[in-house]
Coordinates of C-alpha atoms in Angstrom, one line a residue:
E25 CA 42.2 29.8 70.0
P26 CA 38.8 30.1 71.8
F27 CA 38.2 28.3 75.1
V28 CA 35.8 25.3 74.8
A29 CA 34.6 23.9 78.2
D30 CA 33.6 20.4 76.9
E31 CA 37.0 19.8 75.3
Y32 CA 38.8 21.1 78.4
I33 CA 36.8 18.6 80.7
E34 CA 37.5 15.7 78.3
R35 CA 41.2 16.4 78.4
L36 CA 41.1 16.7 82.2
V37 CA 39.2 13.4 82.6
W38 CA 41.6 11.6 80.2
R39 CA 44.7 12.9 82.1
T40 CA 43.3 11.9 85.5
P41 CA 44.1 8.2 86.6
G42 CA 40.7 6.4 87.1
G43 CA 38.8 9.2 85.5
G44 CA 38.1 7.7 82.1
S45 CA 37.4 4.4 80.3
R46 CA 41.0 3.3 80.4
G47 CA 41.3 0.0 82.5
G48 CA 37.6 -0.8 82.2
P49 CA 34.8 -0.1 84.6
E50 CA 36.8 -1.5 87.5
A51 CA 39.5 1.3 87.3
F52 CA 36.9 4.2 87.3
D53 CA 37.3 6.3 90.5
P54 CA 34.6 9.0 90.9
K55 CA 36.1 10.5 94.1
R56 CA 39.5 11.1 92.6
L57 CA 37.9 12.7 89.6
L58 CA 35.8 15.0 91.9
E59 CA 38.9 16.2 93.7
E60 CA 40.7 16.9 90.5
F61 CA 37.7 18.9 89.2
I62 CA 37.6 21.0 92.5
N63 CA 41.4 21.7 92.3
H64 CA 41.2 22.8 88.7
I65 CA 38.2 25.1 89.4
Q66 CA 40.2 26.8 92.2
E67 CA 43.2 27.3 90.0
L68 CA 41.0 28.8 87.3
Q69 CA 39.5 31.2 89.8
I70 CA 42.9 32.4 90.9
M71 CA 44.0 32.8 87.3
D72 CA 40.8 34.7 86.5
E73 CA 41.5 37.2 89.4
R74 CA 45.1 37.7 88.3
I75 CA 44.1 38.4 84.8
Q76 CA 41.3 40.7 86.0
R77 CA 43.8 42.8 88.0
K78 CA 46.1 43.1 85.0
V79 CA 43.2 44.2 82.8
E80 CA 42.2 46.9 85.4
K81 CA 45.8 48.1 85.5
L82 CA 46.0 48.3 81.8
E83 CA 42.7 50.1 81.6
Q84 CA 43.9 52.7 84.2
Q85 CA 47.2 53.2 82.2
C86 CA 45.3 53.6 79.0
Q87 CA 43.0 56.2 80.6
K88 CA 45.9 58.1 82.0
E89 CA 47.7 58.1 78.7
A90 CA 44.6 59.1 76.9
K91 CA 44.2 62.1 79.3
E92 CA 47.9 63.1 78.9
F93 CA 47.5 62.8 75.1
A94 CA 44.3 64.8 75.2
R95 CA 46.1 67.4 77.4
K96 CA 49.0 67.7 75.0
V97 CA 46.7 67.9 72.1
Q98 CA 44.8 70.7 74.0
E99 CA 48.1 72.4 74.9
L100 CA 49.2 72.2 71.3
Q101 CA 45.9 73.6 70.1
K102 CA 46.1 76.2 72.8
S103 CA 49.6 77.1 71.8
N104 CA 48.7 77.3 68.2
Q105 CA 45.6 79.4 69.3
I106 CA 47.8 81.7 71.4
K107 CA 50.3 82.1 68.6
E108 CA 47.5 82.8 66.1
A109 CA 45.8 85.1 68.6
A110 CA 49.1 86.9 69.2
D111 CA 49.7 87.2 65.5
I112 CA 46.3 88.6 65.0
I113 CA 46.4 91.0 67.9
Q114 CA 49.8 92.3 66.9
K115 CA 48.5 93.1 63.4
L116 CA 45.4 94.7 64.8
H117 CA 47.5 96.7 67.2
L118 CA 49.7 98.0 64.4
I119 CA 46.6 98.9 62.3
A120 CA 45.0 100.6 65.2
Q121 CA 48.0 102.9 65.5
E122 CA 47.2 104.3 62.1
L123 CA 43.4 104.9 62.8
P124 CA 42.2 108.4 63.9
F125 CA 41.3 108.5 67.5
D126 CA 38.1 110.5 67.3
R127 CA 36.3 108.1 64.9
F128 CA 37.8 104.8 66.1
S129 CA 38.3 105.4 69.8
E130 CA 36.1 102.5 70.9
V131 CA 37.7 100.1 68.4
K132 CA 41.2 101.2 69.5
S133 CA 40.3 100.7 73.1
K134 CA 39.0 97.2 72.6
I135 CA 42.1 96.2 70.7
A136 CA 44.3 97.7 73.4
S137 CA 42.4 95.8 76.1
K138 CA 42.7 92.5 74.2
Y139 CA 46.4 93.2 73.6
H140 CA 46.9 93.8 77.3
D141 CA 44.8 90.7 78.3
L142 CA 46.8 88.4 76.0
E143 CA 50.1 89.9 77.2
C144 CA 49.1 89.1 80.8
Q145 CA 48.0 85.6 79.8
L146 CA 51.3 85.0 78.1
I147 CA 53.3 86.3 81.1
Q148 CA 51.2 84.1 83.4
E149 CA 51.8 81.1 81.1
F150 CA 55.6 81.8 81.2
T151 CA 55.5 82.1 85.0
S152 CA 53.7 78.7 85.3
A153 CA 56.1 77.0 82.9
Q154 CA 59.1 78.3 84.8
R155 CA 57.7 76.9 88.1
R156 CA 57.1 73.6 86.4
G157 CA 60.7 73.7 84.9
E158 CA 59.4 73.3 81.3
I159 CA 62.2 75.0 79.3
S160 CA 60.6 74.3 75.9
R161 CA 57.3 76.0 76.9
M162 CA 59.2 78.9 78.4
R163 CA 61.0 79.3 75.1
E164 CA 57.8 79.2 73.1
V165 CA 56.1 81.8 75.2
A166 CA 59.2 84.0 75.3
A167 CA 59.4 83.9 71.5
V168 CA 55.7 85.1 71.3
L169 CA 56.2 87.8 73.9
L170 CA 59.3 89.1 72.1
H171 CA 57.1 91.2 69.9
F172 CA 55.0 92.6 72.8
K173 CA 55.7 95.6 74.9
G174 CA 55.6 93.4 78.0
Y175 CA 58.6 91.3 76.9
S176 CA 60.8 93.1 79.5
H177 CA 58.3 92.1 82.2
C178 CA 58.7 88.5 81.1
V179 CA 62.5 88.9 81.7
D180 CA 61.8 90.5 85.1
V181 CA 59.6 87.5 86.1
Y182 CA 62.3 85.1 85.0
I183 CA 65.0 87.0 87.0
K184 CA 62.8 87.2 90.1
Q185 CA 61.8 83.5 90.1
C186 CA 65.3 82.1 89.4
Q187 CA 66.5 83.9 92.5
E188 CA 64.0 82.2 94.8
G189 CA 65.8 79.9 97.2
A190 CA 69.2 80.9 95.7
Y191 CA 70.7 82.5 98.8
M192 CA 70.7 79.6 101.3
R193 CA 74.3 79.6 102.3
N194 CA 76.2 81.9 104.7
D195 CA 78.3 83.3 101.7
I196 CA 76.2 85.6 99.6
F197 CA 79.0 86.0 97.1
E198 CA 79.4 82.2 96.5
D199 CA 75.6 82.0 96.2
A200 CA 75.5 84.7 93.6
A201 CA 78.3 83.0 91.6
I202 CA 76.5 79.7 91.6
L203 CA 73.2 81.4 90.6
C204 CA 74.8 83.1 87.6
Q205 CA 76.6 79.9 86.5
R206 CA 73.2 78.1 86.6
V207 CA 71.3 80.8 84.7
N208 CA 74.2 81.1 82.2
K209 CA 73.7 77.5 81.2
Q210 CA 69.9 77.8 80.9
V211 CA 69.2 81.3 79.5
G212 CA 70.3 80.5 76.0
D213 CA 67.7 77.8 75.7
I214 CA 64.9 80.2 76.6
F215 CA 65.6 83.7 75.3
S216 CA 66.8 84.9 71.9
N217 CA 69.0 87.6 73.6
P218 CA 70.6 85.6 76.5
E219 CA 73.5 88.0 77.1
T220 CA 71.1 90.8 77.8
V221 CA 69.0 88.7 80.2
L222 CA 72.1 87.5 82.0
A223 CA 73.4 91.0 82.3
K224 CA 70.1 92.2 83.7
L225 CA 70.2 89.4 86.3
I226 CA 73.7 90.3 87.4
Q227 CA 72.7 94.0 87.6
N228 CA 69.7 93.0 89.8
V229 CA 72.0 90.9 92.0
F230 CA 74.5 93.7 92.5
E231 CA 72.0 96.6 92.9
I232 CA 69.6 94.9 95.2
K233 CA 71.1 91.9 97.0
L234 CA 74.8 92.8 97.3
Q235 CA 74.2 96.5 97.8
G236 CA 71.8 95.7 100.7
F237 CA 74.3 93.2 102.2
V238 CA 77.2 95.7 102.0
K239 CA 75.2 98.5 103.6
D240 CA 74.2 96.2 106.5
Q241 CA 77.8 95.2 107.1
L242 CA 79.3 98.7 106.9
E243 CA 76.8 101.2 108.3
E244 CA 76.7 99.7 111.8
C245 CA 80.5 100.1 112.4
R246 CA 81.1 103.2 110.1
K247 CA 81.0 105.7 112.9
S248 CA 81.7 103.5 116.0
D249 CA 84.6 101.2 115.0
A250 CA 87.1 102.5 112.3
E251 CA 89.2 99.4 112.5
Q252 CA 86.3 97.0 111.9
Y253 CA 84.9 99.3 109.3
L254 CA 88.2 99.3 107.3
K255 CA 88.5 95.5 107.6
N256 CA 84.9 95.0 106.4
L257 CA 85.3 97.5 103.6
Y258 CA 88.5 95.8 102.3
D259 CA 87.0 92.3 102.7
L260 CA 83.6 93.2 101.0
Y261 CA 85.3 95.1 98.1
T262 CA 87.8 92.2 97.5
R263 CA 85.0 89.6 97.5
T264 CA 82.9 91.8 95.2
T265 CA 85.8 92.2 92.7
N266 CA 86.5 88.5 92.9
L267 CA 82.9 87.8 92.0
S268 CA 83.2 90.2 89.1
S269 CA 86.3 88.3 87.8
K270 CA 84.3 85.1 87.8
L271 CA 81.4 86.8 85.9
M272 CA 83.9 88.0 83.2
E273 CA 83.8 84.4 81.9
F274 CA 80.2 84.9 80.7
N275 CA 78.9 86.7 77.6
L276 CA 77.3 89.9 78.8
G277 CA 77.5 92.0 75.6
T278 CA 80.1 94.2 74.2
D279 CA 82.0 95.9 77.1
K280 CA 81.5 93.7 80.1
Q281 CA 84.6 95.1 81.9
T282 CA 83.0 98.6 82.0
F283 CA 79.6 97.2 82.9
L284 CA 80.9 95.2 85.9
S285 CA 83.1 98.1 87.0
K286 CA 80.1 100.5 87.1
L287 CA 78.1 98.0 89.2
I288 CA 81.0 97.7 91.7
K289 CA 81.3 101.5 91.8
S290 CA 77.5 102.0 92.4
I291 CA 77.8 99.8 95.5
F292 CA 81.0 101.3 97.0
I293 CA 81.2 104.9 95.8
S294 CA 79.8 106.4 99.0
Y295 CA 82.4 104.5 101.0
L296 CA 85.4 105.0 98.7
E297 CA 85.0 108.8 98.4
N298 CA 86.3 109.4 101.9
Y299 CA 88.2 106.1 102.4
I300 CA 91.7 107.7 102.7
E301 CA 90.4 110.1 105.4
V302 CA 89.2 107.2 107.5
E303 CA 92.4 105.3 106.8
T304 CA 94.8 108.0 107.8
G305 CA 92.7 109.0 110.8
Y306 CA 92.6 105.5 112.1
L307 CA 96.3 104.9 111.4
K308 CA 97.3 108.1 113.3
S309 CA 95.2 107.2 116.4
R310 CA 96.3 103.5 116.3
S311 CA 100.0 104.5 116.0
A312 CA 99.8 107.0 118.8
M313 CA 98.1 104.4 121.0
I314 CA 100.9 101.8 120.3
L315 CA 103.6 104.3 121.2
Q316 CA 101.8 105.5 124.3
R317 CA 101.1 102.0 125.5
Y318 CA 104.9 101.3 125.2
Y319 CA 106.0 104.4 127.1
D320 CA 103.4 103.7 129.8
S321 CA 104.8 100.2 130.2
K322 CA 108.2 101.8 130.8
N323 CA 106.6 104.2 133.3
H324 CA 108.2 107.0 131.1
Q325 CA 106.8 110.4 130.5
K326 CA 108.1 111.6 127.0
R327 CA 110.2 114.7 127.1
S328 CA 109.3 117.4 124.6
I329 CA 112.1 117.8 122.1
G330 CA 112.1 121.3 120.7
T331 CA 112.6 122.2 117.1
G332 CA 113.8 125.4 115.4
G333 CA 115.5 128.4 117.0
I334 CA 117.5 127.6 120.1
Q335 CA 117.3 123.8 119.6
D336 CA 118.8 124.1 116.1
L337 CA 121.5 126.4 117.4
K338 CA 122.3 123.9 120.2
E339 CA 122.4 121.0 117.7
R340 CA 124.9 122.9 115.5
I341 CA 127.1 123.8 118.5
R342 CA 126.9 120.2 119.7
Q343 CA 127.9 118.8 116.3
R344 CA 130.9 121.1 116.1
T345 CA 132.1 121.0 119.7
N346 CA 130.8 117.7 121.1
L347 CA 129.6 119.5 124.1
P348 CA 126.5 117.9 125.8
L349 CA 124.7 121.2 126.1
G350 CA 122.3 120.6 129.0
P351 CA 122.2 118.2 131.9
S352 CA 123.0 114.6 131.1
I353 CA 120.0 112.3 131.6
D354 CA 120.4 108.9 133.3
T355 CA 118.4 106.5 131.1
H356 CA 119.3 103.5 133.4
G357 CA 120.3 101.6 130.4
E358 CA 117.0 102.0 128.6
T359 CA 117.2 102.6 124.9
F360 CA 113.5 103.6 124.5
L361 CA 113.5 101.6 121.2
S362 CA 111.2 98.5 121.0
Q363 CA 111.3 96.0 118.2
E364 CA 107.8 95.0 119.2
V365 CA 106.5 98.5 118.8
V366 CA 108.3 98.8 115.4
V367 CA 106.8 95.5 114.2
N368 CA 103.3 96.7 115.3
L369 CA 103.6 100.0 113.6
L370 CA 104.9 98.4 110.4
Q371 CA 102.2 95.8 110.5
E372 CA 99.5 98.5 110.8
T373 CA 101.1 100.4 107.9
K374 CA 101.4 97.3 105.8
Q375 CA 97.7 96.6 106.1
A376 CA 97.0 100.3 105.3
F377 CA 99.1 100.0 102.2
E378 CA 97.2 96.8 101.1
R379 CA 93.8 98.5 101.7
C380 CA 95.1 101.6 99.9
H381 CA 96.1 99.6 96.9
R382 CA 92.7 97.8 96.7
L383 CA 90.4 100.7 97.6
S384 CA 92.0 103.8 96.0
D385 CA 91.2 105.0 92.5
P386 CA 94.3 104.4 90.3
S387 CA 94.7 108.2 89.8
D388 CA 94.7 108.7 93.6
L389 CA 96.8 105.7 94.6
P390 CA 100.3 107.3 94.6
R391 CA 99.0 110.4 96.6
N392 CA 97.2 108.2 99.1
A393 CA 100.2 105.9 99.5
F394 CA 102.3 108.9 100.2
R395 CA 100.0 110.1 102.9
I396 CA 100.3 106.7 104.7
F397 CA 104.1 106.8 104.3
T398 CA 104.2 110.3 106.0
I399 CA 102.3 108.9 108.9
L400 CA 104.8 106.0 109.2
V401 CA 107.6 108.5 109.1
E402 CA 106.0 110.7 111.8
F403 CA 105.3 107.9 114.3
L404 CA 108.1 105.4 113.6
C405 CA 111.0 107.7 112.5
I406 CA 110.3 110.9 114.4
E407 CA 108.2 110.0 117.5
H408 CA 110.0 106.7 118.2
I409 CA 113.5 106.5 116.7
D410 CA 114.4 110.1 116.7
Y411 CA 113.1 110.5 120.2
A412 CA 115.2 107.6 121.3
L413 CA 118.3 109.1 119.6
E414 CA 117.7 112.4 121.3
T415 CA 117.2 110.7 124.6
G416 CA 120.2 108.6 124.0
L417 CA 122.3 111.6 123.1
A418 CA 121.2 113.4 126.3
G419 CA 122.2 110.3 128.3
I420 CA 125.8 110.2 127.1
P421 CA 127.9 111.5 130.0
S422 CA 130.7 114.0 129.5
S423 CA 134.1 112.6 128.4
D424 CA 135.6 113.3 131.8
S425 CA 133.0 111.3 133.8
R426 CA 134.3 108.5 135.8
N427 CA 132.9 104.9 135.5
A428 CA 130.4 106.1 132.9
N429 CA 127.9 103.6 131.5
L430 CA 127.8 103.9 127.7
Y431 CA 124.4 102.8 126.5
F432 CA 124.3 104.7 123.2
L433 CA 125.8 101.8 121.3
D434 CA 122.8 99.7 122.3
V435 CA 120.7 102.5 120.7
V436 CA 122.8 102.3 117.6
Q437 CA 122.4 98.5 117.4
Q438 CA 118.6 98.7 117.7
A439 CA 118.3 101.7 115.4
N440 CA 120.2 99.8 112.7
T441 CA 117.9 96.8 113.0
I442 CA 114.8 99.1 112.8
F443 CA 116.3 100.9 109.7
H444 CA 116.5 97.6 107.9
L445 CA 112.9 96.8 108.7
F446 CA 111.8 100.3 107.7
D447 CA 113.7 100.0 104.4
K448 CA 112.2 96.6 103.7
Q449 CA 108.7 97.9 104.0
F450 CA 109.5 100.9 101.8
N451 CA 110.7 98.6 99.1
D452 CA 108.2 95.8 99.4
H453 CA 105.0 97.7 100.1
L454 CA 105.3 101.4 99.2
M455 CA 107.5 101.2 96.0
P456 CA 105.0 99.1 93.9
L457 CA 102.3 101.8 94.6
I458 CA 104.3 104.8 93.6
S459 CA 106.9 103.4 91.2
S460 CA 105.4 105.0 88.0
S461 CA 104.4 108.3 89.5
P462 CA 106.0 111.7 90.4
K463 CA 105.5 110.7 94.1
L464 CA 108.4 108.3 93.8
S465 CA 111.0 111.0 93.8
E466 CA 109.2 112.8 96.7
C467 CA 109.2 109.6 98.8
L468 CA 112.8 108.8 98.0
Q469 CA 113.8 112.3 99.0
K470 CA 111.9 112.2 102.2
K471 CA 113.4 108.8 103.1
K472 CA 116.9 110.2 102.3
E473 CA 116.4 113.2 104.5
I474 CA 115.1 111.1 107.4
I475 CA 118.0 108.7 107.1
E476 CA 120.6 111.4 106.8
Q477 CA 119.1 113.2 109.9
M478 CA 119.2 109.9 111.9
E479 CA 122.7 109.1 110.7
M480 CA 123.9 112.5 111.7
K481 CA 122.6 112.0 115.2
L482 CA 124.0 108.5 115.3
D483 CA 127.4 109.8 114.2
T484 CA 127.3 112.5 116.9
G485 CA 126.4 110.0 119.5
I486 CA 129.1 107.5 118.4
D487 CA 131.6 110.3 118.4
R488 CA 130.8 111.4 121.9
T489 CA 130.7 107.8 123.0
L490 CA 134.2 107.3 121.6
N491 CA 135.3 110.4 123.5
C492 CA 133.8 108.9 126.7
M493 CA 135.7 105.7 126.1
I494 CA 139.0 107.6 125.7
G495 CA 138.0 109.5 128.8
Q496 CA 137.6 106.3 130.7
M497 CA 141.0 105.1 129.5
K498 CA 142.5 108.4 130.7
H499 CA 141.0 107.8 134.1
I500 CA 142.4 104.3 134.3
L501 CA 145.9 105.5 133.2
A502 CA 145.8 108.4 135.6
A503 CA 144.8 106.1 138.5
E504 CA 147.0 103.1 137.8
Q505 CA 150.1 104.4 136.1
K506 CA 152.9 105.3 138.5
K507 CA 156.0 107.4 137.6
T508 CA 158.1 104.6 139.2
D509 CA 156.7 102.1 136.7
F510 CA 159.1 103.4 134.0
K511 CA 161.9 104.6 136.4
P512 CA 162.0 101.9 139.2
E513 CA 164.2 102.5 142.2
D514 CA 165.8 99.1 141.9
E515 CA 166.6 98.4 138.3
N516 CA 167.6 94.9 139.1
N517 CA 164.4 93.9 140.8
V518 CA 161.6 94.4 138.2
L519 CA 159.5 91.3 138.1
I520 CA 156.4 92.4 136.1
Q521 CA 156.0 91.8 132.3
Y522 CA 153.7 94.9 131.8
T523 CA 152.2 97.5 134.0
N524 CA 148.9 97.3 135.8
A525 CA 147.6 100.3 133.9
C526 CA 148.2 98.6 130.6
V527 CA 146.4 95.4 131.8
K528 CA 143.3 97.4 132.8
V529 CA 143.2 99.6 129.7
C530 CA 143.5 96.6 127.4
A531 CA 140.7 94.8 129.2
Y532 CA 138.5 97.9 128.8
V533 CA 139.4 98.3 125.1
R534 CA 138.7 94.7 124.3
K535 CA 135.3 95.0 125.9
Q536 CA 134.4 98.1 123.9
V537 CA 135.6 96.6 120.6
E538 CA 133.3 93.7 121.2
K539 CA 130.4 96.0 121.9
I540 CA 131.0 98.0 118.7
K541 CA 131.1 94.8 116.6
N542 CA 127.8 93.7 118.1
S543 CA 126.2 97.1 117.6
M544 CA 127.0 97.7 114.0
D545 CA 127.3 95.9 110.7
G546 CA 129.2 96.1 107.4
K547 CA 131.6 99.1 106.8
N548 CA 130.2 101.0 109.8
V549 CA 132.1 98.6 112.1
D550 CA 135.4 99.3 110.4
T551 CA 134.8 103.0 110.3
V552 CA 134.1 103.3 114.0
L553 CA 136.8 100.9 115.0
M554 CA 139.3 102.8 112.9
E555 CA 138.3 106.0 114.6
L556 CA 138.5 104.4 118.1
G557 CA 141.9 102.9 117.1
V558 CA 143.3 106.2 116.0
R559 CA 142.2 107.9 119.2
F560 CA 143.4 105.0 121.3
H561 CA 146.8 105.3 119.7
R562 CA 146.9 109.1 120.2
L563 CA 146.0 108.6 123.9
I564 CA 148.8 106.0 124.5
Y565 CA 151.3 108.1 122.4
E566 CA 150.6 111.2 124.5
H567 CA 150.5 109.2 127.7
L568 CA 154.0 107.8 127.1
Q569 CA 155.3 111.3 126.5
Q570 CA 154.6 112.2 130.1
Y571 CA 157.3 110.0 131.7
S572 CA 161.0 109.7 131.9
Y573 CA 162.4 106.2 131.2
S574 CA 165.4 104.4 132.7
C575 CA 166.7 101.4 130.7
M576 CA 164.5 98.9 132.6
G577 CA 161.6 101.4 132.5
G578 CA 162.0 101.6 128.7
M579 CA 161.9 97.8 128.4
L580 CA 158.6 97.8 130.4
A581 CA 157.2 100.6 128.2
I582 CA 158.1 98.4 125.2
C583 CA 156.2 95.5 126.9
D584 CA 153.2 97.7 127.5
V585 CA 153.1 98.9 123.9
A586 CA 153.4 95.3 122.7
E587 CA 150.4 94.5 124.8
Y588 CA 148.5 97.5 123.4
R589 CA 149.5 96.3 119.9
K590 CA 148.0 92.8 120.6
C591 CA 144.8 94.7 121.6
A592 CA 144.9 96.6 118.4
K593 CA 145.0 93.4 116.4
D594 CA 141.5 92.7 117.6
F595 CA 140.3 95.8 115.7
K596 CA 141.3 94.0 112.4
I597 CA 142.1 97.4 110.9
P598 CA 145.5 97.5 109.1
M599 CA 146.0 101.2 109.7
V600 CA 145.5 100.9 113.5
L601 CA 147.9 98.0 113.7
H602 CA 150.4 100.0 111.6
L603 CA 150.2 102.9 114.1
F604 CA 151.0 100.6 117.1
D605 CA 153.8 98.9 115.1
T606 CA 155.3 102.3 114.6
L607 CA 154.8 103.3 118.3
H608 CA 156.5 100.0 119.3
A609 CA 159.4 100.9 117.1
L610 CA 159.6 104.4 118.7
C611 CA 159.7 102.8 122.1
N612 CA 162.9 101.0 121.1
L613 CA 164.5 104.4 121.1
L614 CA 164.1 104.4 124.9
V615 CA 166.5 101.5 125.3
V616 CA 168.8 101.3 122.4
A617 CA 172.5 101.9 123.1
P618 CA 173.5 105.5 122.3
D619 CA 176.0 104.5 119.7
N620 CA 173.2 102.6 117.8
L621 CA 170.7 105.3 118.0
K622 CA 171.3 106.8 114.6
Q623 CA 171.2 103.4 112.9
V624 CA 167.8 102.6 114.6
C625 CA 166.3 106.0 113.6
S626 CA 167.1 105.3 110.0
G627 CA 165.5 101.8 110.1
E628 CA 162.6 100.7 108.0
Q629 CA 159.8 101.6 110.4
L630 CA 161.2 105.0 111.6
A631 CA 162.9 106.3 108.5
N632 CA 159.8 108.1 107.2
L633 CA 158.9 109.8 110.5
D634 CA 159.6 113.4 111.2
K635 CA 162.9 113.9 113.1
N636 CA 161.2 116.0 115.7
I637 CA 159.0 113.0 116.6
L638 CA 162.1 110.7 117.0
H639 CA 163.9 113.4 119.0
S640 CA 160.9 113.9 121.3
F641 CA 161.0 110.2 122.2
V642 CA 164.7 110.1 122.7
Q643 CA 164.3 113.2 125.0
L644 CA 162.3 110.9 127.4
R645 CA 165.4 108.8 128.2
A646 CA 166.8 109.3 131.7
D647 CA 170.3 109.4 130.2
Y648 CA 169.4 112.0 127.5
R649 CA 171.6 114.7 129.0
S650 CA 174.4 112.5 130.5
A651 CA 174.9 110.6 127.2
R652 CA 174.6 113.8 125.2
L653 CA 172.0 112.2 122.9
A654 CA 170.9 115.6 121.4
R655 CA 174.0 115.6 119.2
H656 CA 172.3 112.9 117.1
F657 CA 169.6 115.3 116.0
S658 CA 171.5 118.5 115.5

């Protein structure tokens, strides 16, 4: 209701004590009434100011909203005008196409000019809307431009502007993935053909941004640092293909796999064309450096190991005769095999196989992998292992050398370990690359040839080493065994349990058996120990045939053979133990009473032996003639 000043004053006077007629004239207090008036006037002034501020604020807000409303109305009108203008100019443009140029050139020119101006205006409007982030306006303008020739320019503007500020991190591939994810969410709200626009953005990112980055990373080290170049190429190609895998999630049209593959190829084709040449060149130089550094650390100058002609002839003679052919080389216990070198070579090759798998065209992959494998064979198998085997063979002394140091078993041990590592890499890293190609049989054949060649040299070296062991035993027996051991001057004063020669031979054999077990594995141990055991038995058998035995000497020979048999038990080869059991039984013929000789010869252990062998042992007895023992074999 309206404000009435007189009524307000009346109510104020009535409410103020001493201000009205209540209580009579005596109660009237003019001062108090004045104070009350002053206070209320101040309150009204404050209230008036507050209300005034609110009014001003409301007025400003109304003005702002009025302007915004006016702007929107204007924009709507403008939008409608642009749509109408676009519709009209489109129709005029189509009509103008049909008009003859000579009569309507001026009209056609004006229509074309208006068409171009409106097109530029629309693109400018789209650009401004994109900067303001107004998706709905961008959609409207894009829809109008769709029927204009400059629609593709609108897409180009969008692609250019959405990349502004997109590459702010250190990882351009992560930036590109995030950009494409953001645009993928937005592009469907703006364009009627979102998959085409997104594909064009991705093409732009690959052909301009990524291609430039890859070129900067590779060109500077392409000629100066092959190792860094290969690492960078592998890393960049891997990251590019990983980005491509992420982009496969988006709708890019019909054949996005082919589309993305072509983009990757366009970036890397100049680098992948000669990739395998760089790879093999680097691997050769790196492998040669690893080997040279090792031989330098040993202060060793590699000997040239000839091939063909004379060398092949020497090898065949050596295999058949076991002759050393050439001066023996003192290797001072050095095997010239290094597990560290092997691990380094295998690691370099492993990385080469990984790069080969990633960077080779599928049709070239088996062939490229085979080239890398041949380099591994050249430097690991031929230049390192085969060289060590040849040097080891040359270091084996002749079988009649005294106190020979036999280091070839150390070569065998290390070579076996290296073979296992080589075989593991073959199966783990090469096989997956060639398993379904004709190169598989070629690689398996090459590996088979290499291993057979190495095994042949190992067998030759082991055979000659066993000969040396037997030669050492011969030296011990020749130096330690006395004729009087088995035919003592005083038959009643023999105090020893076995001869000194037997003690030393057994100690030597046990040491060699332990060395063989440590140097080999699996069936190889049994094969070599059986061969050593057979030769050891033959040596002792022939050694015992050189002496004449008295009764006490025969007992001592039996004790020696019992000790040799104990030694043979360490071989854990049944056949070797059986040979020494039989030899022990033969030695009983040296001490058995003449009348029991026939019975012992027909016993279980000797019954199957040739009579001549039994007779030859009985002939060793000192009483052979006096006791007329020949009659038992006639």
